[in-house]
Tab-separated table of C-alpha atoms in Angstrom:
chain	number	residue	atom	x	y	z
A	646	GLY	CA	89.130	2.352	13.321
A	647	SER	CA	85.680	1.613	12.372
A	648	GLY	CA	84.209	4.664	14.230
A	649	PHE	CA	82.557	6.962	16.481
A	650	ARG	CA	78.866	5.512	16.958
A	651	SER	CA	80.260	1.848	15.731
A	652	SER	CA	82.951	1.661	18.400
A	653	LEU	CA	80.165	3.279	21.008
A	654	PHE	CA	78.635	-0.156	20.636
A	655	MET	CA	81.574	-2.050	21.252
A	656	ALA	CA	81.705	-0.152	24.910
A	657	LEU	CA	78.560	-0.369	24.910
A	658	GLY	CA	79.226	-4.684	24.475
A	659	LEU	CA	82.102	-4.005	26.758
A	660	ILE	CA	79.857	-2.822	29.480
A	661	VAL	CA	76.919	-6.198	29.549
A	662	GLY	CA	80.019	-7.866	29.749
A	663	ASP	CA	81.549	-6.374	32.588
A	664	LEU	CA	78.459	-6.369	34.471
A	665	THR	CA	77.866	-9.418	33.533
A	666	TYR	CA	80.763	-10.649	35.435
A	667	LEU	CA	80.640	-8.611	38.379
A	668	THR	CA	76.961	-9.993	38.833
A	669	ALA	CA	78.638	-13.521	38.983
A	670	VAL	CA	81.382	-12.722	40.778
A	671	VAL	CA	79.098	-11.101	43.822
A	672	LEU	CA	76.421	-13.793	43.247
A	673	GLY	CA	79.464	-16.801	43.248
A	674	ILE	CA	82.061	-14.941	45.467
A	675	ALA	CA	79.544	-14.237	47.887
A	676	LEU	CA	78.991	-17.710	48.515
A	677	VAL	CA	82.873	-18.849	48.789
A	678	ALA	CA	83.590	-16.416	51.505
A	679	GLN	CA	80.659	-17.155	53.369
A	680	THR	CA	81.474	-21.199	52.781
A	681	PHE	CA	85.132	-21.362	52.067
A	682	GLY	CA	87.035	-18.809	53.554
A	683	THR	CA	90.215	-20.104	52.632
A	684	VAL	CA	89.557	-21.094	49.125
A	685	PHE	CA	88.358	-17.151	49.549
A	686	LEU	CA	92.046	-15.910	50.832
A	687	VAL	CA	93.056	-17.740	47.914
A	688	MET	CA	91.767	-15.881	45.593
A	689	LYS	CA	92.450	-13.405	46.553
A	690	TRP	CA	96.875	-13.701	47.252
A	691	LEU	CA	95.827	-15.440	43.179
A	692	GLY	CA	94.154	-11.651	41.312
A	693	VAL	CA	97.341	-10.506	43.820
A	694	ALA	CA	99.421	-12.635	41.592
A	695	TYR	CA	97.845	-12.054	38.630
A	696	LEU	CA	97.381	-7.888	39.487
A	697	ALA	CA	101.530	-7.441	40.006
A	698	TRP	CA	102.135	-10.316	36.971
A	699	LEU	CA	100.532	-7.872	34.223
A	700	SER	CA	102.024	-5.200	36.435
A	701	TRP	CA	105.386	-6.156	34.827
A	702	THR	CA	104.399	-7.266	31.159
A	703	PHE	CA	102.871	-3.463	30.720
A	704	TRP	CA	106.338	-2.545	32.448
A	705	LYS	CA	108.384	-4.946	30.044
A	706	SER	CA	106.553	-4.426	26.423
A	707	GLY	CA	103.125	-3.736	26.993
A	708	ILE	CA	101.060	-1.929	23.764
A	709	THR	CA	102.769	-2.229	20.782
A	710	ALA	CA	102.765	-0.158	17.853
A	711	GLU	CA	101.188	-2.940	14.615
A	712	THR	CA	98.996	-3.535	17.966
A	713	VAL	CA	97.415	0.374	17.441
A	714	GLU	CA	95.872	0.465	13.819
A	715	ALA	CA	92.408	-0.659	13.425
A	716	LYS	CA	90.261	-1.411	10.427
A	717	ARG	CA	86.736	-0.765	9.515
A	718	GLY	CA	84.250	-3.381	10.362
A	719	SER	CA	80.982	-4.429	8.586
A	720	GLY	CA	77.934	-6.296	10.214
A	721	GLY	CA	76.061	-2.759	11.957
A	722	PHE	CA	75.897	-1.807	15.000
A	723	LEU	CA	74.673	-4.990	15.975
A	724	ALA	CA	77.975	-6.828	15.538
A	725	SER	CA	79.600	-3.889	17.333
A	726	PHE	CA	77.598	-4.622	20.133
A	727	LEU	CA	78.154	-7.779	19.643
A	728	ALA	CA	82.581	-8.072	18.958
A	729	GLY	CA	82.406	-5.673	22.904
A	730	LEU	CA	80.555	-8.459	24.879
A	731	LEU	CA	81.842	-11.739	22.992
A	732	VAL	CA	85.561	-10.018	23.490
A	733	THR	CA	84.315	-8.909	27.411
A	734	LEU	CA	83.801	-12.332	27.676
A	735	GLY	CA	86.061	-14.317	26.357
A	736	ASN	CA	88.879	-12.164	28.477
A	737	PRO	CA	88.747	-13.981	32.089
A	738	LYS	CA	91.078	-11.170	33.184
A	739	THR	CA	87.798	-9.204	33.845
A	740	MET	CA	86.965	-12.094	35.931
A	741	ILE	CA	90.085	-11.827	37.325
A	742	PHE	CA	89.865	-8.095	38.146
A	743	TYR	CA	86.342	-8.329	39.471
A	744	LEU	CA	86.939	-11.425	41.358
A	745	ALA	CA	90.435	-9.200	42.706
A	746	LEU	CA	89.022	-6.141	43.774
A	747	THR	CA	85.622	-6.040	44.177
A	748	PRO	CA	85.829	-7.892	48.271
A	749	THR	CA	88.058	-4.799	48.779
A	750	ILE	CA	85.269	-2.455	47.745
A	751	ILE	CA	81.908	-4.156	49.156
A	752	ASP	CA	81.703	-6.461	52.327
A	753	LEU	CA	80.927	-9.936	51.183
A	754	HIS	CA	79.475	-11.117	53.857
A	755	ALA	CA	76.573	-8.573	53.998
A	756	ILE	CA	76.346	-7.728	50.089
A	757	THR	CA	72.464	-6.621	49.291
A	758	LEU	CA	70.828	-5.806	46.032
A	759	ALA	CA	71.096	-1.901	46.773
A	760	ASP	CA	74.705	-2.686	47.754
A	761	TYR	CA	74.316	-4.715	43.626
A	762	PHE	CA	73.295	-2.461	41.853
A	763	ILE	CA	75.208	0.971	43.378
A	764	LEU	CA	78.372	-1.732	41.987
A	765	ALA	CA	77.057	-2.032	39.148
A	766	GLY	CA	75.513	1.717	38.540
A	767	LEU	CA	79.523	2.992	39.354
A	768	SER	CA	81.513	0.054	37.106
A	769	VAL	CA	78.456	1.223	34.127
A	770	ALA	CA	79.399	4.428	34.680
A	771	VAL	CA	83.292	4.699	35.036
A	772	LEU	CA	83.620	3.088	31.907
A	773	LEU	CA	81.382	5.321	30.401
A	774	VAL	CA	84.033	8.117	31.584
A	775	VAL	CA	86.617	5.944	30.342
A	776	LEU	CA	85.881	5.041	27.482
A	777	VAL	CA	83.277	7.635	25.371
A	778	PRO	CA	86.192	9.980	25.823
A	779	TYR	CA	88.801	7.319	24.391
A	780	LEU	CA	87.006	6.784	21.223
A	781	ALA	CA	86.368	10.608	21.150
A	782	LEU	CA	90.496	10.400	21.089
A	783	ALA	CA	90.216	7.455	19.685
A	784	ALA	CA	91.981	8.310	15.686
A	785	LYS	CA	94.025	11.029	17.293
A	786	ALA	CA	95.998	9.466	19.375
A	787	ARG	CA	96.960	6.748	17.166
A	788	SER	CA	99.643	8.875	15.631
A	789	LEU	CA	101.408	9.157	18.872
A	790	LEU	CA	101.214	5.805	19.839
A	791	ALA	CA	103.184	5.252	16.988
A	792	ALA	CA	105.784	6.352	18.606
A	793	PRO	CA	108.604	3.760	20.779
A	794	ARG	CA	108.319	6.476	22.876
A	795	ALA	CA	105.016	7.649	23.827
A	796	LEU	CA	103.547	3.622	24.171
A	797	LYS	CA	107.087	3.048	26.440
A	798	ALA	CA	105.074	6.447	28.053
A	799	LEU	CA	101.286	4.649	28.655
A	800	ASN	CA	102.837	0.870	29.281
A	801	ARG	CA	104.436	2.019	32.540
A	802	THR	CA	101.509	4.355	33.830
A	803	ALA	CA	99.645	1.175	33.187
A	804	ALA	CA	101.315	-0.981	35.307
A	805	ALA	CA	101.792	1.432	37.844
A	806	PHE	CA	98.488	1.783	38.408
A	807	MET	CA	98.238	-2.075	38.433
A	808	PHE	CA	100.567	-2.251	40.980
A	809	GLY	CA	99.088	0.386	43.102
A	810	ALA	CA	95.627	-2.298	42.559
A	811	ALA	CA	97.628	-5.012	44.022
A	812	ALA	CA	99.125	-3.965	46.985
A	813	THR	CA	95.790	-2.429	47.500
A	814	ILE	CA	94.110	-5.209	47.490
A	815	ALA	CA	97.964	-7.036	48.956
A	816	PHE	CA	97.422	-4.456	52.302
A	817	ARG	CA	94.075	-4.069	52.980
A	818	GLN	CA	92.071	-6.462	55.738
């Protein structure tokens, strides 16, 4: 709703927020994993349960036509960046996502600074690959996403991915 450039700055804010959560998880969960193995296991299964619940929620409802519309914002690029950052930092789902996913990718007992930078770089790359095309196509997709059938397909696809992530985490040693 606010144009590509403004949305790009918001996306950069989202990325910085994700990196903030990733850093907190890597630093905090590594200590928890080393000190409290049972707590770590409980956190893993809570993450699996949460992803499964998200999957069910998206399957049943997910995005609605009313939530697709956006309004043009004011305040410039800094305001857009801060909006993205605050959206991410105010969303505990991001932290839970990293809590559930990070231990399946990295051995938290042996994480190095190089491992962290690789993970952070991959996170930024994945977020850019997902967000930039999304921003570019958002205006065109808005009319498509107003159709209930298209929204249902989008929600069911998101649900399948969430469930796949939950299953992968659950069955990975």
